[in-house]
Short mmCIF file of C-alpha atoms in Angstrom, two decimals:
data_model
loop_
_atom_site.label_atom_id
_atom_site.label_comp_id
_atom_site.label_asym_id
_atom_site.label_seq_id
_atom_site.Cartn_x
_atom_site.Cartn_y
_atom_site.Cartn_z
CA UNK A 1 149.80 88.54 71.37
CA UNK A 2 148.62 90.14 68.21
CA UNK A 3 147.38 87.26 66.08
CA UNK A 4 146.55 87.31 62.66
CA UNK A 5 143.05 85.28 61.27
CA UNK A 6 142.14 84.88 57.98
CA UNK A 7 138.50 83.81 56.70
CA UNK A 8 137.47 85.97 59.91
CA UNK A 9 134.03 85.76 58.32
CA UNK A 10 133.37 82.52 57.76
CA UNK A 11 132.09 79.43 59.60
CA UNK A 12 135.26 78.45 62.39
CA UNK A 13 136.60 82.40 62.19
CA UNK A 14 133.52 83.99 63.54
CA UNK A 15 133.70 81.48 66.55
CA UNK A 16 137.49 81.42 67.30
CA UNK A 17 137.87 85.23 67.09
CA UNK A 18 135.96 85.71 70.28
CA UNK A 19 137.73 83.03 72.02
CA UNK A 20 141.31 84.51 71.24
CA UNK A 21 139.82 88.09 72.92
CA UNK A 22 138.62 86.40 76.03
CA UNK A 23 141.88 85.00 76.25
CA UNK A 24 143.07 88.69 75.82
CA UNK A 25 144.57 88.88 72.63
CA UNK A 26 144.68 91.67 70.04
CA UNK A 27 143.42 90.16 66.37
CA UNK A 28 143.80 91.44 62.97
CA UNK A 29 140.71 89.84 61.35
CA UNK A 30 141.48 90.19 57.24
CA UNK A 31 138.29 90.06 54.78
CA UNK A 32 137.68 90.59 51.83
CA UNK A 33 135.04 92.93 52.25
CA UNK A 34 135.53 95.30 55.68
CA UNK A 35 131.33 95.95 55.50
CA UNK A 36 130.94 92.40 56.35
CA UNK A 37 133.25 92.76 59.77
CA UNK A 38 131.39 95.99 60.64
CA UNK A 39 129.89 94.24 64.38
CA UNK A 40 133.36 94.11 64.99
CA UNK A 41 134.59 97.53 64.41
CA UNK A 42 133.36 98.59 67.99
CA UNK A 43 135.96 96.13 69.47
CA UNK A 44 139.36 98.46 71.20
CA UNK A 45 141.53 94.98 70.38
CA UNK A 46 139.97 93.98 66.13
CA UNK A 47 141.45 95.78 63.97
CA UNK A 48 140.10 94.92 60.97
CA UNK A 49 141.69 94.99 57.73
CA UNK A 50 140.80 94.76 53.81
CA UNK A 51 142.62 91.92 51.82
CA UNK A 52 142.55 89.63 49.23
CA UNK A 53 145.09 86.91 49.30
CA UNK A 54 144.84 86.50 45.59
CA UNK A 55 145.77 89.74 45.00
CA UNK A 56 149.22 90.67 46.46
CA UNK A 57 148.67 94.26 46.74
CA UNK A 58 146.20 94.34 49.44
CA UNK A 59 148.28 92.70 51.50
CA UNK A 60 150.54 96.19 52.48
CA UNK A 61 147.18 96.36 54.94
CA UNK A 62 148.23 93.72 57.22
CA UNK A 63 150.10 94.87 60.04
CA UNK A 64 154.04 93.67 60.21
CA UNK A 65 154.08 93.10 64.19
CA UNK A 66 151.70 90.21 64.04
CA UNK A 67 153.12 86.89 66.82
CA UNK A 68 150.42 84.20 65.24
CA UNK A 69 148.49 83.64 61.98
CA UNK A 70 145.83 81.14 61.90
CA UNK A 71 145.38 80.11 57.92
CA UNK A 72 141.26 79.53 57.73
CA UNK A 73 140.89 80.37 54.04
CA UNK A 74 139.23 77.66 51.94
CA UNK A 75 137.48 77.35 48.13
CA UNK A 76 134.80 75.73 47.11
CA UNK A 77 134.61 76.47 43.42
CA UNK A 78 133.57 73.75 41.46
CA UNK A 79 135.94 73.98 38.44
CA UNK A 80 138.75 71.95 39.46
CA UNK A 81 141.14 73.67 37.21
CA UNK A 82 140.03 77.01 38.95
CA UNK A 83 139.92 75.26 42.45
CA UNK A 84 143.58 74.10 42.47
CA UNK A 85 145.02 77.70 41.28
CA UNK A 86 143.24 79.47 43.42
CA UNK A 87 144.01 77.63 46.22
CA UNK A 88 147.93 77.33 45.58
CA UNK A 89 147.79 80.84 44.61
CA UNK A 90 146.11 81.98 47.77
CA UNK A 91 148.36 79.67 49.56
CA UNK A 92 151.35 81.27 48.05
CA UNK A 93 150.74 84.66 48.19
CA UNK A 94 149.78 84.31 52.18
CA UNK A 95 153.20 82.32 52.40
CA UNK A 96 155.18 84.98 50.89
CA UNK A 97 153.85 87.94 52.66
CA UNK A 98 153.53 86.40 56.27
CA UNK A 99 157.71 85.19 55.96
CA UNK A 100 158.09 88.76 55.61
CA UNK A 101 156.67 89.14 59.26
CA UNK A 102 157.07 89.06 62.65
CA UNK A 103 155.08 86.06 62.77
CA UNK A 104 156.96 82.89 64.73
CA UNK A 105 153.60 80.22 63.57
CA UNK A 106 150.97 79.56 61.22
CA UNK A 107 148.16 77.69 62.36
CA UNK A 108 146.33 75.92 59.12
CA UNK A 109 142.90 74.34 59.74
CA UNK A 110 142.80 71.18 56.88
CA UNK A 111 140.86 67.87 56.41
CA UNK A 112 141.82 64.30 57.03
CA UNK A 113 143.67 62.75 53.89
CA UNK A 114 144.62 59.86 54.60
CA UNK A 115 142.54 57.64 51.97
CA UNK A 116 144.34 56.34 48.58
CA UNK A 117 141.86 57.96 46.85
CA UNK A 118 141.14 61.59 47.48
CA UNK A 119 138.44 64.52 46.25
CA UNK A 120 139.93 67.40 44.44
CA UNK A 121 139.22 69.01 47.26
CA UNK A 122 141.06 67.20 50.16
CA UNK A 123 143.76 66.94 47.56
CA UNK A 124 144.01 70.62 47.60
CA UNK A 125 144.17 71.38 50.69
CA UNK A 126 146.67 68.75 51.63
CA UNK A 127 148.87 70.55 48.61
CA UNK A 128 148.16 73.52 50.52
CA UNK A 129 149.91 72.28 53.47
CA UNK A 130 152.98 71.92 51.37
CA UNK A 131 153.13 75.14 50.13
CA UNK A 132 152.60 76.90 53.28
CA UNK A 133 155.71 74.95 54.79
CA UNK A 134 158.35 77.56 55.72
CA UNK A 135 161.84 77.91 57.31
CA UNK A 136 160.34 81.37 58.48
CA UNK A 137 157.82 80.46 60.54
CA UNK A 138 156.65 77.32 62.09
CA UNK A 139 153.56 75.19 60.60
CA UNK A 140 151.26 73.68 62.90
CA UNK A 141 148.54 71.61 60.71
CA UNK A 142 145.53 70.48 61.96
CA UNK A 143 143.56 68.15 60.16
CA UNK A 144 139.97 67.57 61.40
CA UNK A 145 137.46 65.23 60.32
CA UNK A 146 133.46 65.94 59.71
CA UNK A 147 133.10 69.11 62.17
CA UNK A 148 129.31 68.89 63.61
CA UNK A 149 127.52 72.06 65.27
CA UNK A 150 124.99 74.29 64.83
CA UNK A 151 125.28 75.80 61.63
CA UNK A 152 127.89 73.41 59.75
CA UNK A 153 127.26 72.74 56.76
CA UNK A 154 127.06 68.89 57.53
CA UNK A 155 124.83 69.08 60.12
CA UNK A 156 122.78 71.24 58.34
CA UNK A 157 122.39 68.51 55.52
CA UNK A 158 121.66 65.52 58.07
CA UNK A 159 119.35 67.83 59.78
CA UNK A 160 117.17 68.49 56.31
CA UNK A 161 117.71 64.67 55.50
CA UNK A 162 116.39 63.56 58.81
CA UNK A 163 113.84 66.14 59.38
CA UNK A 164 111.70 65.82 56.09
CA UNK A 165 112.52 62.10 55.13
CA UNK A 166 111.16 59.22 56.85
CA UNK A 167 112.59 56.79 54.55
CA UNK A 168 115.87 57.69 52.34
CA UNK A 169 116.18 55.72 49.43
CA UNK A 170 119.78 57.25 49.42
CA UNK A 171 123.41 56.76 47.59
CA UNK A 172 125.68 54.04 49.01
CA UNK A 173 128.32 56.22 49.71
CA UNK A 174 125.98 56.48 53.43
CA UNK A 175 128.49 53.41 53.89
CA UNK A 176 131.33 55.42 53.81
CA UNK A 177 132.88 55.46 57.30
CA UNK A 178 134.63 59.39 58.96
CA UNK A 179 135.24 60.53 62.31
CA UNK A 180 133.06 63.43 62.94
CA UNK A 181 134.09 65.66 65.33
CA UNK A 182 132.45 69.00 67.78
CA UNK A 183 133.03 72.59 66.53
CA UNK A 184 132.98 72.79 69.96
CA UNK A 185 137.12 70.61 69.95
CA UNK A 186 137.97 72.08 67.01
CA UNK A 187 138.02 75.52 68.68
CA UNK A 188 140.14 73.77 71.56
CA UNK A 189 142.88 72.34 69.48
CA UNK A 190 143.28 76.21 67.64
CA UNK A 191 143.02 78.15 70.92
CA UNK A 192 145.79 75.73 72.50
CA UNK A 193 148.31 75.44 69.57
CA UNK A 194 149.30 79.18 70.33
CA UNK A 195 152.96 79.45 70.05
CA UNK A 196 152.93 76.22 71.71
CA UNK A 197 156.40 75.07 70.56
CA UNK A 198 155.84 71.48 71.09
CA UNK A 199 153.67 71.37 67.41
CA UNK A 200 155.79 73.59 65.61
CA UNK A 201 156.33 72.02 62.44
CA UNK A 202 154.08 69.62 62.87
CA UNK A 203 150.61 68.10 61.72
CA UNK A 204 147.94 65.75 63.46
CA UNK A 205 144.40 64.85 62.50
CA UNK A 206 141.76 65.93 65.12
CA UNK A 207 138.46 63.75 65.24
CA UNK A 208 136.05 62.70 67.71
CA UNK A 209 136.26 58.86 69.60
CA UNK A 210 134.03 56.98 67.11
CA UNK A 211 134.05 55.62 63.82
CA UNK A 212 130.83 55.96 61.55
CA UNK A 213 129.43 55.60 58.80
CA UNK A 214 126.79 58.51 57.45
CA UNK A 215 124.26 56.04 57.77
CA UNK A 216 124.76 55.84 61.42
CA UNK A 217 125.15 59.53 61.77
CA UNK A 218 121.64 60.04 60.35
CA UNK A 219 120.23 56.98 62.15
CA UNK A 220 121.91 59.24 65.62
CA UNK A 221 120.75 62.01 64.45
CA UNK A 222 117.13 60.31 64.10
CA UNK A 223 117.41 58.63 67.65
CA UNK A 224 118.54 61.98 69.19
CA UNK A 225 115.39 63.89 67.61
CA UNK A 226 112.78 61.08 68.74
CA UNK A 227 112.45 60.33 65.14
CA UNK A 228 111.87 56.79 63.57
CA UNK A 229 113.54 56.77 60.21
CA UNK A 230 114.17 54.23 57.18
CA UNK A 231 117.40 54.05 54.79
CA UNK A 232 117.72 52.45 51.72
CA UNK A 233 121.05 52.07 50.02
CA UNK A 234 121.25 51.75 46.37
CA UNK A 235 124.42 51.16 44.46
CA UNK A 236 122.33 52.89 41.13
CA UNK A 237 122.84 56.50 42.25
CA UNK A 238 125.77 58.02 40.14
CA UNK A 239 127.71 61.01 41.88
CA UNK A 240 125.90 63.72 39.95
CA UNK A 241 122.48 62.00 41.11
CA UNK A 242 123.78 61.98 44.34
CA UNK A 243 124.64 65.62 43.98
CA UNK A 244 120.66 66.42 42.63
CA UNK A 245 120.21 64.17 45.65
CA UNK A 246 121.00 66.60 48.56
CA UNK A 247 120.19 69.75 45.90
CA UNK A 248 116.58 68.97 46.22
CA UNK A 249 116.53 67.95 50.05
CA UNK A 250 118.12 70.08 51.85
CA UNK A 251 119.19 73.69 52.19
CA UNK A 252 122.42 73.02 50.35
CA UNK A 253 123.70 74.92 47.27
CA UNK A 254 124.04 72.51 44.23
CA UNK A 255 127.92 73.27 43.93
CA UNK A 256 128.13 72.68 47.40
CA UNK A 257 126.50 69.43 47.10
CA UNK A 258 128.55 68.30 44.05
CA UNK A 259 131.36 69.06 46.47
CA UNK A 260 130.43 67.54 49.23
CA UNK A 261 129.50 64.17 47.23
CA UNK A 262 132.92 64.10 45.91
CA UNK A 263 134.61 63.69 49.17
CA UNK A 264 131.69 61.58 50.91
CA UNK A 265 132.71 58.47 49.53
CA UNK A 266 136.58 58.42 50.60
CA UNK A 267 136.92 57.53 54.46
CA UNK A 268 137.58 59.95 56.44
CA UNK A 269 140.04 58.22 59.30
CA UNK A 270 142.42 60.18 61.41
CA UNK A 271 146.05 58.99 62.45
CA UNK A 272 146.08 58.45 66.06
CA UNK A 273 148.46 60.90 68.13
CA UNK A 274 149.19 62.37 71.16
CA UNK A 275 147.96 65.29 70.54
CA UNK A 276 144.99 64.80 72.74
CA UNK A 277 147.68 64.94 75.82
CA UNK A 278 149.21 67.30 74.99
CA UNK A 279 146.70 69.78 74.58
CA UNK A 280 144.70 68.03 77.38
CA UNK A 281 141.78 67.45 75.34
CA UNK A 282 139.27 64.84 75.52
CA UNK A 283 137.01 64.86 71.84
CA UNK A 284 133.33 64.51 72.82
CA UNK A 285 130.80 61.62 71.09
CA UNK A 286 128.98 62.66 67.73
CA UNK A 287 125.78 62.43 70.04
CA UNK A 288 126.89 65.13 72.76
CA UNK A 289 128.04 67.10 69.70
CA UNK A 290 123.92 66.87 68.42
CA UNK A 291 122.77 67.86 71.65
CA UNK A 292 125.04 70.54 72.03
CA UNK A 293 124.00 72.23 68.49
CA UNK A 294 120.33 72.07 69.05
CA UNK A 295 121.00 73.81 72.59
CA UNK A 296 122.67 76.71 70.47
CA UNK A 297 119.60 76.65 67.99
CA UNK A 298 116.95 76.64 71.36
CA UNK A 299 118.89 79.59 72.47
CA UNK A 300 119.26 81.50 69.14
CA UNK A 301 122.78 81.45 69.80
CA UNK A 302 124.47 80.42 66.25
CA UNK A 303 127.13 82.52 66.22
CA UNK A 304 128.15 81.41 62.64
CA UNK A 305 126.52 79.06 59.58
CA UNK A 306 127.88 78.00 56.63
CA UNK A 307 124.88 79.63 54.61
CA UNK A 308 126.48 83.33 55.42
CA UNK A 309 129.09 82.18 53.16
CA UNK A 310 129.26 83.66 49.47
CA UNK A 311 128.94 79.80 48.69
CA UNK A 312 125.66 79.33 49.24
CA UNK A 313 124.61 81.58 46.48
CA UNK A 314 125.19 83.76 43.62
CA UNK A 315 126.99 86.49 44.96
CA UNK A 316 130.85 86.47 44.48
CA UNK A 317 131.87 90.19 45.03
CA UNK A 318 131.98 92.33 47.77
CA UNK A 319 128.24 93.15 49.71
CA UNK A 320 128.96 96.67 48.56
CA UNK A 321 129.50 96.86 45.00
CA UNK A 322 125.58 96.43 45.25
CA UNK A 323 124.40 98.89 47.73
CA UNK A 324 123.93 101.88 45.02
CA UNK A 325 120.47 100.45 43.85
CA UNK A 326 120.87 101.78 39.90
CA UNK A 327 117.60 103.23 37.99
CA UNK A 328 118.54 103.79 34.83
CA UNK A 329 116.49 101.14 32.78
CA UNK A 330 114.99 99.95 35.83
CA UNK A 331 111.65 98.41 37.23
CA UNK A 332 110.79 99.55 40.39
CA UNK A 333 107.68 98.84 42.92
CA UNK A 334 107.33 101.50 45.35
CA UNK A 335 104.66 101.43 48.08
CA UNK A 336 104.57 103.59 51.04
CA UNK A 337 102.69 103.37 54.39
CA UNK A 338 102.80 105.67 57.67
CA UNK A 339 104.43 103.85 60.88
CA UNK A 340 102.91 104.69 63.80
CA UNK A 341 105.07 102.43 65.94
CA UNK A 342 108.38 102.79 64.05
CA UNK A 343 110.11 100.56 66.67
CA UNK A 344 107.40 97.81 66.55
CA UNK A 345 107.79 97.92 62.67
CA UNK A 346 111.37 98.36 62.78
CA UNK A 347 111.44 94.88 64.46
CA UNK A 348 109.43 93.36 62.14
CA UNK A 349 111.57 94.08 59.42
CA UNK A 350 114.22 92.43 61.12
CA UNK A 351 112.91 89.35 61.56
CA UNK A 352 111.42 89.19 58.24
CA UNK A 353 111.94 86.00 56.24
CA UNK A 354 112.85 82.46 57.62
CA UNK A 355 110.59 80.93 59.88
CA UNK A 356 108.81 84.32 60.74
CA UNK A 357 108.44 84.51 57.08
CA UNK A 358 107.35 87.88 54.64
CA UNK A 359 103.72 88.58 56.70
CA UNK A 360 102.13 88.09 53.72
CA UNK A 361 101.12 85.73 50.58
CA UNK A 362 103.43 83.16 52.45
CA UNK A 363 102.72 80.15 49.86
CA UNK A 364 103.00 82.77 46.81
CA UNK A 365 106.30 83.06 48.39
CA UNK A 366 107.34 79.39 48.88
CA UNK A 367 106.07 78.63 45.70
CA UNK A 368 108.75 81.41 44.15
CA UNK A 369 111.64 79.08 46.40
CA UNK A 370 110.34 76.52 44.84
CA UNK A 371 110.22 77.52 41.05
CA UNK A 372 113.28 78.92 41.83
CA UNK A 373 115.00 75.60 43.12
CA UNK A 374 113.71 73.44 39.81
CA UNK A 375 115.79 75.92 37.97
CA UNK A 376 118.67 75.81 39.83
CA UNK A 377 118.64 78.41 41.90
CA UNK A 378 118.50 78.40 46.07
CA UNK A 379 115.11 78.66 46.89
CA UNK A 380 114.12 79.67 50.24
CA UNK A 381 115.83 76.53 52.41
CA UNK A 382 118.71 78.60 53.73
CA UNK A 383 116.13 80.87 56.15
CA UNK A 384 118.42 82.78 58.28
CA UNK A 385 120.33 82.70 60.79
CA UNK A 386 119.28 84.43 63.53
CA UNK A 387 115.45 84.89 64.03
CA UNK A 388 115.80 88.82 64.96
CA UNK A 389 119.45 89.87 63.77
CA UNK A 390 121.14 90.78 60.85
CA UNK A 391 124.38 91.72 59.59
CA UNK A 392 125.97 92.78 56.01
CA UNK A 393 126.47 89.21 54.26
CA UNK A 394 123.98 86.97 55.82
CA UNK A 395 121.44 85.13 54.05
CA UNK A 396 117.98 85.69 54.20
CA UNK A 397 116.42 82.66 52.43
CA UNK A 398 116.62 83.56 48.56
CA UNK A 399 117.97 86.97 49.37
CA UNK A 400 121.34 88.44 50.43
CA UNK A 401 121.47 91.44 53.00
CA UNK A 402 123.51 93.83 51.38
CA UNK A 403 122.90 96.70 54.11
CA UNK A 404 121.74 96.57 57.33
CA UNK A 405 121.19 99.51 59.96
CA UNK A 406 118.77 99.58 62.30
CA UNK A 407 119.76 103.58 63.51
CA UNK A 408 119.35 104.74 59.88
CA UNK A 409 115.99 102.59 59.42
CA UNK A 410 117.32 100.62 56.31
CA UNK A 411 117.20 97.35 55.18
CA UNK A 412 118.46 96.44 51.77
CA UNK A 413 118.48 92.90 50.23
CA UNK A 414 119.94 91.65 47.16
CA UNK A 415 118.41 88.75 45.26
CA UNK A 416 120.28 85.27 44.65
CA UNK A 417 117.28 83.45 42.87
CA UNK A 418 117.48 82.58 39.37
CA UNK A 419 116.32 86.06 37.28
CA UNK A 420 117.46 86.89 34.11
CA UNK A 421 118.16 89.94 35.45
CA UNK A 422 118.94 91.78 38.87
CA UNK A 423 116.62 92.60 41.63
CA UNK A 424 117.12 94.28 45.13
CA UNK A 425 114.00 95.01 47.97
CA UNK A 426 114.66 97.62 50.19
CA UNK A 427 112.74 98.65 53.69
CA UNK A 428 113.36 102.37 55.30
CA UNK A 429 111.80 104.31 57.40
CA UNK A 430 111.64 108.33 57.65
CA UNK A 431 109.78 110.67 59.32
CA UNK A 432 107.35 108.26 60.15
CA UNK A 433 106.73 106.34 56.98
CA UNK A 434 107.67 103.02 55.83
CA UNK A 435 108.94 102.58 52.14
CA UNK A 436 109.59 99.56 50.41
CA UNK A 437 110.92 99.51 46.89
CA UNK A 438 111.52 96.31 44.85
CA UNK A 439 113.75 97.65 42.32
CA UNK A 440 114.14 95.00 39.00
CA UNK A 441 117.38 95.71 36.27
CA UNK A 442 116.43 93.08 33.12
CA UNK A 443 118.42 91.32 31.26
CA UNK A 444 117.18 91.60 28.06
CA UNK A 445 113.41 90.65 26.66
CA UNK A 446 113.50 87.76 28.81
CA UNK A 447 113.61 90.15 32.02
CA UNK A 448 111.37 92.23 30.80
CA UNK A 449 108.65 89.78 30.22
CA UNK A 450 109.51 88.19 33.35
CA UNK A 451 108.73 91.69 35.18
CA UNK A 452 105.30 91.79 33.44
CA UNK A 453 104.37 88.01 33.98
CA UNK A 454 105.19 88.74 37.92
CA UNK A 455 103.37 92.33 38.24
CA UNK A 456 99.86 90.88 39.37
CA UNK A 457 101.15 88.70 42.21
CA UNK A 458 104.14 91.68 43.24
CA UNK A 459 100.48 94.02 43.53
CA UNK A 460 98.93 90.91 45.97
CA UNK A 461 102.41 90.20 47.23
CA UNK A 462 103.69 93.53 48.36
CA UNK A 463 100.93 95.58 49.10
CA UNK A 464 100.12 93.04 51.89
CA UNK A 465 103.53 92.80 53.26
CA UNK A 466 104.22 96.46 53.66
CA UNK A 467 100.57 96.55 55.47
CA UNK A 468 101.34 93.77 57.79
CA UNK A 469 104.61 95.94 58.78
CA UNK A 470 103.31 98.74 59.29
CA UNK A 471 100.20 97.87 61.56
CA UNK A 472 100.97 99.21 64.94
CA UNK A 473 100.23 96.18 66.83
#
């Protein structure tokens, strides 16, 4: 079948896609920006295809043959009279182009909402649901509950909590009781729904076989790791505290947080079903799902993680707009040094950043994360991914990689940290010599006396770093 996925990029597309090829499918993965889908360009059955669902013109891109189209597109903006229109706009505009298909389903990916009382976002997406409800095509809706795995964004946040906190003074929504459930299940129940005509216009909520509350999810979590741990509830914490909360302890974005806060204190309950049987699928425990993340992590085998998505930082436009490096009315710090083992250093600047961290002035460069966090900005808690690869879109603690090719020798990263101004650091090597340029566009007097006040520790900083690459052992 030639099937259809949308929000290829993001956390449950980059895991499904591969599934649907083993199963020997031909997909059409849509993005927004093709430079971010270019690891799957070498692929005889991707075809991969530009398009914006909020603007109806892109959309002549997508094939007209297409049997399935799995619906994985989600927002996280914080306005909530931005959220809902773009949502129900994006919602729409898929609606209307994929009745105008070959397509016999649409597979939608939602959340639980089954609470009185729902976030803006569950409310959302369960308007979503309506509007994607066609006599075209048939609907299948699943809605899961908190999805756990390596690289989710709510493991990732009971992972910080757990790992730097041995006693939480925390918000009493850690009462709140949900249904987590494995990646691992949630990529079953897709995969099986294929033009399986028995949930055809229907919708079931997916979770795994227990009932807890967050509190007992860290308290797991804690057990799991070999890690004694303390919580205190308080009733004092408003939801924008809360919000500050998880900001400051873990690797989360602050919009994210403020999201995430929102819908943490509605229960999170599925509807029971048969859709278990019918699929023939038997939801593992929250603690297998743990144990089967951290065996991903101990193999360096995350194949996706939330912090890849534009959501965890600044940049909203496509990796590419920012891959001409400007120099009109530009600082730029340009140091040079000859490689003699250009594969050795070529690794190195692969693995730069995260836990390897920048080879040089390490604290000078935690200290920036941190500065950068009490103003708002990311700091350096996202690390990366993968310890030794990267692709166009991934997030390299404060920075975003913008272009990546090891053949050509060049590394460029775009900064998300607070600046008033722009800043990109770029690695490349030819004919033998490594250059690094940290290239710095102000915004007005402010960046330019923010250049000046940082010129001293960029002299320490970088001259070090581009050493440390270069050395050929």
């Amino acid at each position: 079948m030639k099937i259809l996925v949308t929000g290829s990029t993001g956390y449950i597309g980059k895991r499904l896609i591969p599934l649907l090829l083993n199963e020997g499918h031909t997909v059409v993965c849509s993005v927004r920006d093709a430079s971010r889908a270019i690891k799957y360009q070498k692929d005889d059955y991707i075809e991969i295809i530009e398009a914006d669902f909020l603007k109806p013109d892109t959309l002549t891109n997508i094939p007209q043959d297409i049997d399935v189209a799995y619906y994985l597109i989600h927002s996280m903006s914080n306005s909530s009279t931005e959220f809902h229109s773009l949502e129900e706009n994006c919602a729409q505009n898929f609606k209307e182009f994929i009745e105008k298909t070959s397509a016999k389903q649409v597979i939608y990916l939602s959340g639980i909402t089954n609470d009185t009382k729902l976030s803006k976002h569950l409310l959302s997406r369960k308007n979503v649901e309506s509007i994607l409800q066609s006599n075209t095509y048939a609907l299948t809706t699943f809605k899961a509950g908190i999805i756990v795995g390596s690289g989710s964004s709510s493991f990732e946040i009971i992972r910080d909590l757990v790992e730097k906190l041995p006693v939480m003074i925390a918000p009493k929504w850690l009462n709140t009781k949900t249904q987590p459930i494995a990646i691992r299940d949630v990529l079953f129940f897709l995969l099986r729904a294929l033009r399986n005509e028995k949930l055809y216009s229907k919708s079931f909520d997916i979770f795994g076989p227990e009932i807890l509350t967050y509190n007992e999810m860290l308290l797991e979590f804690a057990k799991i790791r070999g890690l004694k741990r303390y919580i205190l509830t308080v009733p004092i914490m408003t939801p924008k505290l809360s919000s500050y909360w998880l900001y400051f302890v873990t690797s989360t974005s602050y919009k994210l947080a403020s999201s995430l806060v929102n819908s943490m204190g509605i229960e999170i309950i599925g509807k029971p079903s048969n859709i278990n049987k019918l699929l023939d699928i038997e939801p593992i425990s929250y603690k297998k799902a743990i144990k089967n993340a951290f065996v991903k992590i101990e193999q360096n085998s995350i194949v996706s993680s939330w912090k890849d998505s534009f959501i965890s930082g600044r940049l909203q436009h496509k990796a590419h707009e920012y891959i001409n490096v400007p120099t009109y009315g530009c600082f730029k710090d340009k140091k040079q040094r000859a490689a003699k083992n250009t594969e050795l250093t070529l690794n190195k600047i692969w693995a730069i950043g995260g836990e390897n961290g920048w080879y040089y002035g390490n604290f000078l460069w935690k200290l920036r994360g941190f500065i950068d966090k009490v103003f708002g900005g990311i700091g350096l808690r996202r690390g990366r991914t993968n310890p030794t690869e990267l692709h166009i879109g991934d997030s390299l603690d404060f920075w975003r990689v913008i272009y990546a090719d090891k053949k050509q020798k060049r590394l460029l990263l775009y900064a998300e940290m607070k600046l008033p101004g722009e800043a990109w650091l770029e690695f490349k090597i030819e004919d033998n010599i490594l250059y690094q340029t940290a290239t710095f566009r102000p915004k007005g007097i402010a960046g330019r006396l923010y250049w000046l006040s940082v010129i001293p520790f960029h002299w320490f900083v970088f001259n070090g770093m581009i050493s440390k690459l270069a050395e050929p052992i």
